[in-house]
mmCIF file of C-alpha atoms in Angstrom:
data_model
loop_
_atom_site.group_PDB
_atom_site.id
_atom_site.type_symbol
_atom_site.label_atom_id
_atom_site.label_comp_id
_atom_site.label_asym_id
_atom_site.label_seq_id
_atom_site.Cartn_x
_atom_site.Cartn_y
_atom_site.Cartn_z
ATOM 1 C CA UNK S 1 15.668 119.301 131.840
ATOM 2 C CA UNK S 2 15.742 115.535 132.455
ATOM 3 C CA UNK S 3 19.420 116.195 133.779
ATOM 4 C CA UNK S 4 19.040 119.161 135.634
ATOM 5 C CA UNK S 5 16.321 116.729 137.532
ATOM 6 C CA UNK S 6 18.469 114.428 138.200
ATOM 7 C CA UNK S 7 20.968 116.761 139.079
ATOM 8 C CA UNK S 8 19.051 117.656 141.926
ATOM 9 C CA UNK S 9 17.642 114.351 142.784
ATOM 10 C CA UNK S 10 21.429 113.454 143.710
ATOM 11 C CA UNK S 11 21.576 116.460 146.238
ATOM 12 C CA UNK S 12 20.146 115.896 149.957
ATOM 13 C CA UNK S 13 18.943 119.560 149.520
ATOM 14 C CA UNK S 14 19.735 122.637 147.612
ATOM 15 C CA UNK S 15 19.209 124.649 150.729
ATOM 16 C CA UNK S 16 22.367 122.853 152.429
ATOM 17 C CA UNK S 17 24.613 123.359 150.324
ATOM 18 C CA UNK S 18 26.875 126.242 150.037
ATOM 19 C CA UNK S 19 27.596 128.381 147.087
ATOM 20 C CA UNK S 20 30.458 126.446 145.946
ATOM 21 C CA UNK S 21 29.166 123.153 146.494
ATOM 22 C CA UNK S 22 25.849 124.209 144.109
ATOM 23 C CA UNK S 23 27.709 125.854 141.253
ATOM 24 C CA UNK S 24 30.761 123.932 141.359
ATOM 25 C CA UNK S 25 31.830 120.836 143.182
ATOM 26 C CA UNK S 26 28.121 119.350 143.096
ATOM 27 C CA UNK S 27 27.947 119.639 139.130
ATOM 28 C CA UNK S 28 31.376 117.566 138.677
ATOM 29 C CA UNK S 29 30.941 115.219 141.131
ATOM 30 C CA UNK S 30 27.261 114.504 139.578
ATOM 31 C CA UNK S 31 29.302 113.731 136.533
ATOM 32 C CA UNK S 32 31.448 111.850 138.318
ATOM 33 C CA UNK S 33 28.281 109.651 139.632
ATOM 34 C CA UNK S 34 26.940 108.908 136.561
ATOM 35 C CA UNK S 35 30.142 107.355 135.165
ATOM 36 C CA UNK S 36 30.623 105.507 138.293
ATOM 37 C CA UNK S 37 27.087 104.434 138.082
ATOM 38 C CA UNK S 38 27.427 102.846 134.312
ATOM 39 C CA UNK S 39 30.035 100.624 135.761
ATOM 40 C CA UNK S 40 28.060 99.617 138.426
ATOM 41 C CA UNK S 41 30.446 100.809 141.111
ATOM 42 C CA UNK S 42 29.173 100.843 144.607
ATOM 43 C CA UNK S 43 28.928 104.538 146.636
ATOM 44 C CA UNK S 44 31.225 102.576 149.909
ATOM 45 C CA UNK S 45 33.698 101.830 147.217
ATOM 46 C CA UNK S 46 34.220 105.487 146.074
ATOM 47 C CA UNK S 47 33.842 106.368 149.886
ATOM 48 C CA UNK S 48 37.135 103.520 150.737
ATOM 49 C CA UNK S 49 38.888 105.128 147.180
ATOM 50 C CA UNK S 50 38.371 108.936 149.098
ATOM 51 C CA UNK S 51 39.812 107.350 152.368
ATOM 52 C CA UNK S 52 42.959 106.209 150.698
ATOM 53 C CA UNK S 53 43.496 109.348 148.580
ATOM 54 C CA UNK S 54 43.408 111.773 151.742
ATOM 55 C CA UNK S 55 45.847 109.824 153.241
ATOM 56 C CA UNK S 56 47.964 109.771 150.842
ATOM 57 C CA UNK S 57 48.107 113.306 150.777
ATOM 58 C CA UNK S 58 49.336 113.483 154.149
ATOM 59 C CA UNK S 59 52.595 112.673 152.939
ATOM 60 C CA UNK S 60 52.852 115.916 151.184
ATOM 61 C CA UNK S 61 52.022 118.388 153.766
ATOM 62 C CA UNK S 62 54.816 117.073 155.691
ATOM 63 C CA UNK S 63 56.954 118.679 153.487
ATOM 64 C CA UNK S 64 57.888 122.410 153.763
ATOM 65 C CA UNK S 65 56.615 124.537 151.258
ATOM 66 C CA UNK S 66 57.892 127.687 149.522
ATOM 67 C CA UNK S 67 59.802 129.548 152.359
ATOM 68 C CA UNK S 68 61.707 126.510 153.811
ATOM 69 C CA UNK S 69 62.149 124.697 150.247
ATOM 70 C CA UNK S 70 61.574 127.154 147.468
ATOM 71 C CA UNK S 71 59.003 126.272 144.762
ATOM 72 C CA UNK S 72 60.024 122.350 144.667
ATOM 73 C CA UNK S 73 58.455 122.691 148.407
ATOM 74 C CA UNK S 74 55.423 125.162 147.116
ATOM 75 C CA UNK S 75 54.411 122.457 144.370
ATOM 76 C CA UNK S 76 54.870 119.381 146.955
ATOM 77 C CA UNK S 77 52.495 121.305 149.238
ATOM 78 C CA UNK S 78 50.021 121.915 146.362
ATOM 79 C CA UNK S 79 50.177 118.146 144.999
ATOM 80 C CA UNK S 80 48.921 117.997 148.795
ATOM 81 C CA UNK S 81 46.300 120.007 148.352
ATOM 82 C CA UNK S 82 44.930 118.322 145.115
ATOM 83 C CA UNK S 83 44.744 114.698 146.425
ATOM 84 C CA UNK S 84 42.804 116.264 149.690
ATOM 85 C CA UNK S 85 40.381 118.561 147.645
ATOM 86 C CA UNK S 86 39.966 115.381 145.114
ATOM 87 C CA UNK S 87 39.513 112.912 148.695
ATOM 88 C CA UNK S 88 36.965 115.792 149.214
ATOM 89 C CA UNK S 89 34.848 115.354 145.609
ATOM 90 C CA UNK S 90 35.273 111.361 146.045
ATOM 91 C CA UNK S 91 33.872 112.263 149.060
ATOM 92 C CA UNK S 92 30.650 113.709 147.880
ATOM 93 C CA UNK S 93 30.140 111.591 144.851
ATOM 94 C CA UNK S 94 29.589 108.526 147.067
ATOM 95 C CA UNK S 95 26.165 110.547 148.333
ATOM 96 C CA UNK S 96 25.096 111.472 145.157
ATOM 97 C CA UNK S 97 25.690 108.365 143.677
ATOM 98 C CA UNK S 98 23.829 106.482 146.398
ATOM 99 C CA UNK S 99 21.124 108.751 145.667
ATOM 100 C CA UNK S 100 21.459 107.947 141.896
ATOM 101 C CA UNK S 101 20.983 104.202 142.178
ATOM 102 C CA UNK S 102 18.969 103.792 145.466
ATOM 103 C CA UNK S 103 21.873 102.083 147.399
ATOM 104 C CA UNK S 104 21.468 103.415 150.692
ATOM 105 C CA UNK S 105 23.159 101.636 153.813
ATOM 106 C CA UNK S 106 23.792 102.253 157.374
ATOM 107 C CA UNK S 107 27.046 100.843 156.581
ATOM 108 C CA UNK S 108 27.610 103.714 153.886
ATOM 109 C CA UNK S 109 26.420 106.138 155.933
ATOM 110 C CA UNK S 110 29.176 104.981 158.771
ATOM 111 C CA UNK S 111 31.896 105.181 156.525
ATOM 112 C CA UNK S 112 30.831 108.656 154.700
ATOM 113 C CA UNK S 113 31.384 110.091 158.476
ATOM 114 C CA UNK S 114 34.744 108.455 159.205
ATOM 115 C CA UNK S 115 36.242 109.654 155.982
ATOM 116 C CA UNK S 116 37.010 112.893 157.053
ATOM 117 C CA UNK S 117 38.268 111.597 160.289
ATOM 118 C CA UNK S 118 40.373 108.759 158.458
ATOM 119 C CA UNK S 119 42.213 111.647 156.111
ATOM 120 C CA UNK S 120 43.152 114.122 159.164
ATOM 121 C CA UNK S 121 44.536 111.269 161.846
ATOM 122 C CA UNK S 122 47.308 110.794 159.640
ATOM 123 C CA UNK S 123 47.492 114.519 158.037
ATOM 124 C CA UNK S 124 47.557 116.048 161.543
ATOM 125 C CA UNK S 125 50.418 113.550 163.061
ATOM 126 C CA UNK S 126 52.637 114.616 159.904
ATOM 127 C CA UNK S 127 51.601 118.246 160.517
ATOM 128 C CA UNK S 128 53.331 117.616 163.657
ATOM 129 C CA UNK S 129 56.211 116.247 162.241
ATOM 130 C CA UNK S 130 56.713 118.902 159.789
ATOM 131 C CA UNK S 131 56.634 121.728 162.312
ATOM 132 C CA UNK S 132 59.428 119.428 164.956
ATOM 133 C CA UNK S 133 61.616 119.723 161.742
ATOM 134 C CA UNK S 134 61.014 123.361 160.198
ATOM 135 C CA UNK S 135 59.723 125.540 162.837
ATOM 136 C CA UNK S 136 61.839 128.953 162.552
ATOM 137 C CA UNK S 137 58.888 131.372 161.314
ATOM 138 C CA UNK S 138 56.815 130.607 164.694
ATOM 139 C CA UNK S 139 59.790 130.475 166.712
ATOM 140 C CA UNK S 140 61.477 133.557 165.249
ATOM 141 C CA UNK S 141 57.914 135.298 165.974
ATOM 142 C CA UNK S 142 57.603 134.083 169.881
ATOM 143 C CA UNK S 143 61.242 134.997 170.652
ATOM 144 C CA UNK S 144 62.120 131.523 171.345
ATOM 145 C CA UNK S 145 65.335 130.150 171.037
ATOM 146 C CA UNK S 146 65.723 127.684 168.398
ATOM 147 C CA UNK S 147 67.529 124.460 170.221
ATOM 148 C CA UNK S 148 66.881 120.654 170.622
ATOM 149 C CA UNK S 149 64.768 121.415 173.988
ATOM 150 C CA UNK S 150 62.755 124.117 172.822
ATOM 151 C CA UNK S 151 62.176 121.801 170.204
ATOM 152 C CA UNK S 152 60.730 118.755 171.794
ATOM 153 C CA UNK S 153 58.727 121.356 174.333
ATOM 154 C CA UNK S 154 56.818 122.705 171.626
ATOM 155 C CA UNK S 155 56.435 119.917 169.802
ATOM 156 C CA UNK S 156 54.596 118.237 172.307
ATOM 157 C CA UNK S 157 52.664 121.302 172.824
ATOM 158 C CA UNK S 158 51.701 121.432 168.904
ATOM 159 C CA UNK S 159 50.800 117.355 169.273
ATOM 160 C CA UNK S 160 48.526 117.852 172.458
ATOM 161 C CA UNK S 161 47.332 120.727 170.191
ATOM 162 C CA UNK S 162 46.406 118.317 167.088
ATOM 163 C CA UNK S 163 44.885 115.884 169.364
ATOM 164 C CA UNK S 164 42.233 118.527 170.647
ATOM 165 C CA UNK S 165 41.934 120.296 167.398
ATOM 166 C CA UNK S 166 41.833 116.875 165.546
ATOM 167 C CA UNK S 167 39.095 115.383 167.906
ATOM 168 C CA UNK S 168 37.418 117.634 169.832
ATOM 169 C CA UNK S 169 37.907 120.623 167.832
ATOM 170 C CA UNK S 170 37.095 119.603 163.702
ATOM 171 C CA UNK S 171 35.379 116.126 164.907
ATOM 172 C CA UNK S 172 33.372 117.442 167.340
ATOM 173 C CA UNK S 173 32.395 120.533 165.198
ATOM 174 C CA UNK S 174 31.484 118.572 161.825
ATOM 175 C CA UNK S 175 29.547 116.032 163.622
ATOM 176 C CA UNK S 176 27.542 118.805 165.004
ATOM 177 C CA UNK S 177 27.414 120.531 161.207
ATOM 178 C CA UNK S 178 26.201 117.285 160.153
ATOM 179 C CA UNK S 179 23.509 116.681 162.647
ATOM 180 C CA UNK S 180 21.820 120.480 162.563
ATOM 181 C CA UNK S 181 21.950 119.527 158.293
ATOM 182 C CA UNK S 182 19.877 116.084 158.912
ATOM 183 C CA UNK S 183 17.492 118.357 161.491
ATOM 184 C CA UNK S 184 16.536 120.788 158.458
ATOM 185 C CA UNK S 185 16.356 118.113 155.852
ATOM 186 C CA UNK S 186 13.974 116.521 158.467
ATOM 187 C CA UNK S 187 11.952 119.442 158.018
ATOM 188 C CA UNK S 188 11.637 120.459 154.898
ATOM 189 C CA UNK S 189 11.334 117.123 153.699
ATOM 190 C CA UNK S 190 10.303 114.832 156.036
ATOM 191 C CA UNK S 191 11.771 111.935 157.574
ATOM 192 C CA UNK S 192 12.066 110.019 154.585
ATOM 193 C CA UNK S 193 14.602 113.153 153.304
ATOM 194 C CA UNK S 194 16.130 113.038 156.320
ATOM 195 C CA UNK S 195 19.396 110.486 157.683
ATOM 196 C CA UNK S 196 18.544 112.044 161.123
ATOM 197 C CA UNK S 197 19.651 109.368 163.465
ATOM 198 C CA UNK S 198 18.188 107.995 167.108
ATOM 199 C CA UNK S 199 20.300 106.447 169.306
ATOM 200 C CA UNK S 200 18.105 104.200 171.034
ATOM 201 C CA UNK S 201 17.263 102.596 167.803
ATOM 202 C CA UNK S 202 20.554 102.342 166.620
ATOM 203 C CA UNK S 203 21.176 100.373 170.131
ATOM 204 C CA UNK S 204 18.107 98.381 169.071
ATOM 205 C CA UNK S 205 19.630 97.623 165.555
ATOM 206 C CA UNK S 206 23.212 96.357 167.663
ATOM 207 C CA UNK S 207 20.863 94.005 169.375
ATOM 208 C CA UNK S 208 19.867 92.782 166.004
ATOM 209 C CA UNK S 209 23.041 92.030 165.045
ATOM 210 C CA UNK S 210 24.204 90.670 168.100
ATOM 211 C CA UNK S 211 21.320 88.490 168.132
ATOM 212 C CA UNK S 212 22.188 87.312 164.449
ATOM 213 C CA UNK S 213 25.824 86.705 165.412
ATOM 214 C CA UNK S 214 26.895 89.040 162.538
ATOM 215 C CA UNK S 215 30.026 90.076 161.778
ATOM 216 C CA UNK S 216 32.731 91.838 164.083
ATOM 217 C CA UNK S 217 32.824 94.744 161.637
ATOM 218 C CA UNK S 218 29.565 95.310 161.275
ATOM 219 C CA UNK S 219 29.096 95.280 165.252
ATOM 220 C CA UNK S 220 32.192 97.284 165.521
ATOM 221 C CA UNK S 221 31.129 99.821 163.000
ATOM 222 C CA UNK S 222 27.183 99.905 164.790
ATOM 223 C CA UNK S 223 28.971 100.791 167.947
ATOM 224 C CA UNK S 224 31.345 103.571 166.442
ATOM 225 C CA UNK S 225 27.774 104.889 164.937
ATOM 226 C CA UNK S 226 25.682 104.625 168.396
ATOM 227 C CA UNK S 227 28.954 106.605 170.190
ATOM 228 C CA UNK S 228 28.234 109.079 167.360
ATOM 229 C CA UNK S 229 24.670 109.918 167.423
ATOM 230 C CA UNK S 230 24.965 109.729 171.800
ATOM 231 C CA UNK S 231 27.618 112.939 170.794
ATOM 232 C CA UNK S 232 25.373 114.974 168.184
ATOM 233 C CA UNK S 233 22.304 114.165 170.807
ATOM 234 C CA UNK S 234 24.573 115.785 173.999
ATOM 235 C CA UNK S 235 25.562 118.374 171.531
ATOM 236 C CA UNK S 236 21.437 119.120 171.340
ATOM 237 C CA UNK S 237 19.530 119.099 174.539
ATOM 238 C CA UNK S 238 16.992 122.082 173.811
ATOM 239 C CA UNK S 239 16.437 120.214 170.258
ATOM 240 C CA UNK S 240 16.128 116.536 171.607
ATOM 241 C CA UNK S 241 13.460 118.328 174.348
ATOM 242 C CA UNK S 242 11.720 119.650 171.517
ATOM 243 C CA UNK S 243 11.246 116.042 169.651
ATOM 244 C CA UNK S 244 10.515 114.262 173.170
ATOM 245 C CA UNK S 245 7.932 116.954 173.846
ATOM 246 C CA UNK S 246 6.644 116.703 169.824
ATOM 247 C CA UNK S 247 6.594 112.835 170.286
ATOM 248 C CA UNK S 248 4.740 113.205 173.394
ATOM 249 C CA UNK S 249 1.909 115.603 172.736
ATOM 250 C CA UNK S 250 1.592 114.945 168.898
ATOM 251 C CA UNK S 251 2.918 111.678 168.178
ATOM 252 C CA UNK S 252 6.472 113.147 165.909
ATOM 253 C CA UNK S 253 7.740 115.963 164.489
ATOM 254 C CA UNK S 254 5.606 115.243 161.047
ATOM 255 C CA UNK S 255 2.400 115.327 162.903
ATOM 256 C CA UNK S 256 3.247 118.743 165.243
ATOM 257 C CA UNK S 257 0.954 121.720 163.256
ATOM 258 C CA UNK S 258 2.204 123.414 160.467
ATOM 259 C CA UNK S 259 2.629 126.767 161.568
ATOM 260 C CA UNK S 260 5.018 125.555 164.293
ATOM 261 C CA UNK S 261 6.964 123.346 161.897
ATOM 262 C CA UNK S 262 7.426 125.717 159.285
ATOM 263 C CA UNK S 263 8.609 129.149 161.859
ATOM 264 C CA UNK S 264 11.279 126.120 163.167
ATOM 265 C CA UNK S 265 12.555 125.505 158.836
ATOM 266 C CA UNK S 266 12.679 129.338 158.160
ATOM 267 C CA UNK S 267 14.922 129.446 161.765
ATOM 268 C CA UNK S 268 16.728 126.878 160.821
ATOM 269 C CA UNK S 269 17.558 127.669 156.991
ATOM 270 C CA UNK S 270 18.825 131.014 158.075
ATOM 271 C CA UNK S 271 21.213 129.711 160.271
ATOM 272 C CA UNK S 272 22.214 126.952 157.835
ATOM 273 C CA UNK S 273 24.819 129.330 155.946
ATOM 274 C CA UNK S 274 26.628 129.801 159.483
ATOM 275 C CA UNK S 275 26.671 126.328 159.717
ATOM 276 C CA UNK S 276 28.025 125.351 156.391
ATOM 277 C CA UNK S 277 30.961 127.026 157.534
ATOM 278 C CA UNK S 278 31.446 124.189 159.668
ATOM 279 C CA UNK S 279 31.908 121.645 156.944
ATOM 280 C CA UNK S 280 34.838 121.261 154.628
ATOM 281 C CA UNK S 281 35.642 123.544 152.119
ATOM 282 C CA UNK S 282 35.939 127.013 154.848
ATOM 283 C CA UNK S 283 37.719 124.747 156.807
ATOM 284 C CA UNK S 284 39.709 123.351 154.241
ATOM 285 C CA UNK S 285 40.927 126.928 152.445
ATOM 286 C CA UNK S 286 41.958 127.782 156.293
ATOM 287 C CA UNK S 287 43.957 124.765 156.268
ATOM 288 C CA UNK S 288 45.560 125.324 152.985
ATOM 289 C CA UNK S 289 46.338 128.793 153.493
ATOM 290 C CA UNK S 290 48.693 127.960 156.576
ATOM 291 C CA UNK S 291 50.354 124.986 154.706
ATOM 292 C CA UNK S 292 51.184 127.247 152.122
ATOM 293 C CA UNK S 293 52.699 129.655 154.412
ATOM 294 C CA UNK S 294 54.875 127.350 156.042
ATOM 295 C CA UNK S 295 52.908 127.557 159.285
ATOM 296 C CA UNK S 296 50.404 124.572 159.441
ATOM 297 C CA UNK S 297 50.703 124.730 163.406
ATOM 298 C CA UNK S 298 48.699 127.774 163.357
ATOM 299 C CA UNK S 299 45.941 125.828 161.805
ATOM 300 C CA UNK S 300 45.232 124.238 164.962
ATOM 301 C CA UNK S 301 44.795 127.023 167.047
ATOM 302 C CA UNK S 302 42.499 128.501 164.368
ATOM 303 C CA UNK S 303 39.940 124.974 164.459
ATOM 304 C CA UNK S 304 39.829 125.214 168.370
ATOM 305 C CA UNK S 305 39.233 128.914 168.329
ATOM 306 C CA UNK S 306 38.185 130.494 165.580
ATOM 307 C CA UNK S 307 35.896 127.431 164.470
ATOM 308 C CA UNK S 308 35.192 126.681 167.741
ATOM 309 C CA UNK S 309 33.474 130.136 168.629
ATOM 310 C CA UNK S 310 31.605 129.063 165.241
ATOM 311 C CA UNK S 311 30.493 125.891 166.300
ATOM 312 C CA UNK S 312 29.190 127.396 169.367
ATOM 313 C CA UNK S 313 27.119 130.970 167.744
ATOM 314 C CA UNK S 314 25.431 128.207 165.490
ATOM 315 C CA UNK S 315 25.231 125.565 168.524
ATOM 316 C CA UNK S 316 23.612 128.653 170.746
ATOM 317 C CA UNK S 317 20.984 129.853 168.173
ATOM 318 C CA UNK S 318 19.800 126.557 167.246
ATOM 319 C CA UNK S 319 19.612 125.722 170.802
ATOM 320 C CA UNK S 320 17.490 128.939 171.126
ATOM 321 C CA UNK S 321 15.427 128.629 168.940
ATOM 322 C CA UNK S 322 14.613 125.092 169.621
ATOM 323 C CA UNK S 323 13.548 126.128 173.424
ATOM 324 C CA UNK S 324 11.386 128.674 171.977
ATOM 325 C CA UNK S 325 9.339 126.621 169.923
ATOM 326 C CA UNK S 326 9.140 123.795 172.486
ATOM 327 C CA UNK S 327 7.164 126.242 174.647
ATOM 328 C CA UNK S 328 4.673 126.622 171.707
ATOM 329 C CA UNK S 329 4.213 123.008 172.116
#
């Protein structure tokens, strides 16, 4: 009993987290946080371990896999897949293990939301690479003749295609997952359950730190953190109405009436299984799934479309539902 407690005192919220993550990858990496938390290890230290892992595993998607290099290539492309999916567990241990021993940062919580971004820089660039080299399935498929021009036409097509899919497409869309999470957490638990972020006072903290003459990577990361939040708030103008107007009339969201608060957490939890989607593992099994099959190119047109026409249902129903209950206000 005492560990199933705990157990659950290591998750933000069982409601956020997807079937997978509750029955399997949550368990293990709970495990995982107790070990690391007999040996005293800090959570940024796992988070800088599940940096370096996912880039390492970059390496081995640019290799060809089973129909360009038989089942050498297939195994290569699955070592790839291991280090990313262990990146991944890394990845949520350093939460739960925060939440195990109580330490918390702003600094943590910066580098839990680069991690993902740190991993697919230098996965998508050799994604790239891969498909200049082996590219005969797509252009056998399109009719397109297979010589040095073609080549470096499409190529640069595939790399303006990884820089939208990389940063506007999965960047934009997780930091979007991530915000409409912190929003329900804020609800059903309250702010002190909630990492929901302000900008102003993040530009407030900067000052601090300014002020203090502190370091150039703590000011650096504070700035990377404000240019985050401004995105998730732009993202969210029918929500960030609905806290100005909550602020305004009843001081914050915890003091707006109850009936009001909980219509907006049984709104927002059933929309909260569209937006795990969002997050990694969907994404991730997409991703796979074309490495496998020797296409990895293709995954980029499925973040900026298919995920993309995700990101906005779940973007347009929260935004909905946000301007409804603002008028109750």
């Amino acid at each position: 009993m005492e560990q199933k407690q705990g157990y659950q005192a290591s998750l933000k919220s069982i409601e956020t987290e997807d079937w997978l993550d509750l029955h399997v990858i949550r368990p293990l990496c709970y495990q995982i946080a107790r070990l690391f938390a007999v040996f005293d290890i800090h959570p940024n230290t796992v988070t800088i371990w599940s940096m370096i892992i996912g880039v390492i595993s970059a390496y081995f998607f640019a290799q060809t896999s089973f129909y360009y290099n038989g089942t050498t290539g297939l195994l290569i492309n699955l070592i790839g897949v291991i280090l990313l999916m262990w990146a991944d567990i890394f990845d949520c241990v350093d939460g739960q293990l925060a939440r195990l021993t109580g330490k918390k940062s702003p600094i943590g919580r910066i580098l839990d939301g680069m991690a993902g971004f740190v991993w697919f820089i230098p996965i998508y660039l050799c994604i790239v690479y891969r498909f200049y080299l082996h590219h005969d399935i797509e252009f056998s498929f399109l009719g397109i003749e297979n010589n040095e021009q073609n080549t470096l036409i499409a190529t640069g097509i595939v790399l303006i295609l990884s820089f939208i899919s990389g940063f506007q497409g999965m960047g934009g869309q997780q930091r979007v997952a991530d915000y409409y999470i912190q929003v329900h957490l804020l609800f059903l638990k309250g702010e002190e359950g909630s990492e929901l972020d302000h900008s102003d006072i993040q530009r407030q903290k900067l000052k601090e730190l300014q002020d203090r003459k502190a370091s150039w990577a703590e000011i650096a990361f504070q700035k990377s953190y404000i240019d985050y939040t401004v995105k998730q708030e732009k993202a969210t103008p029918e929500f960030q109405n609905f806290v100005a107007l909550a602020t305004q009339k009843y001081g914050g969201i915890g003091q707006i009436p109850s009936a009001i608060r909980e219509e907006f957490h049984k709104e927002s939890l059933a929309l909260i299984k569209w937006n795990g989607l969002l997050t990694f593992n969907f994404r991730a099994a997409f991703f796979f799934m074309f490495c496998l099959l020797d296409v990895p190119a293709l995954n980029f047109v499925w973040e900026i479309v298919g995920m993309g026409l995700l990101t906005a249902y779940v973007q347009h129903r929260h935004e909905a539902f946000s301007k409804r209950l603002a008028a109750k206000l």
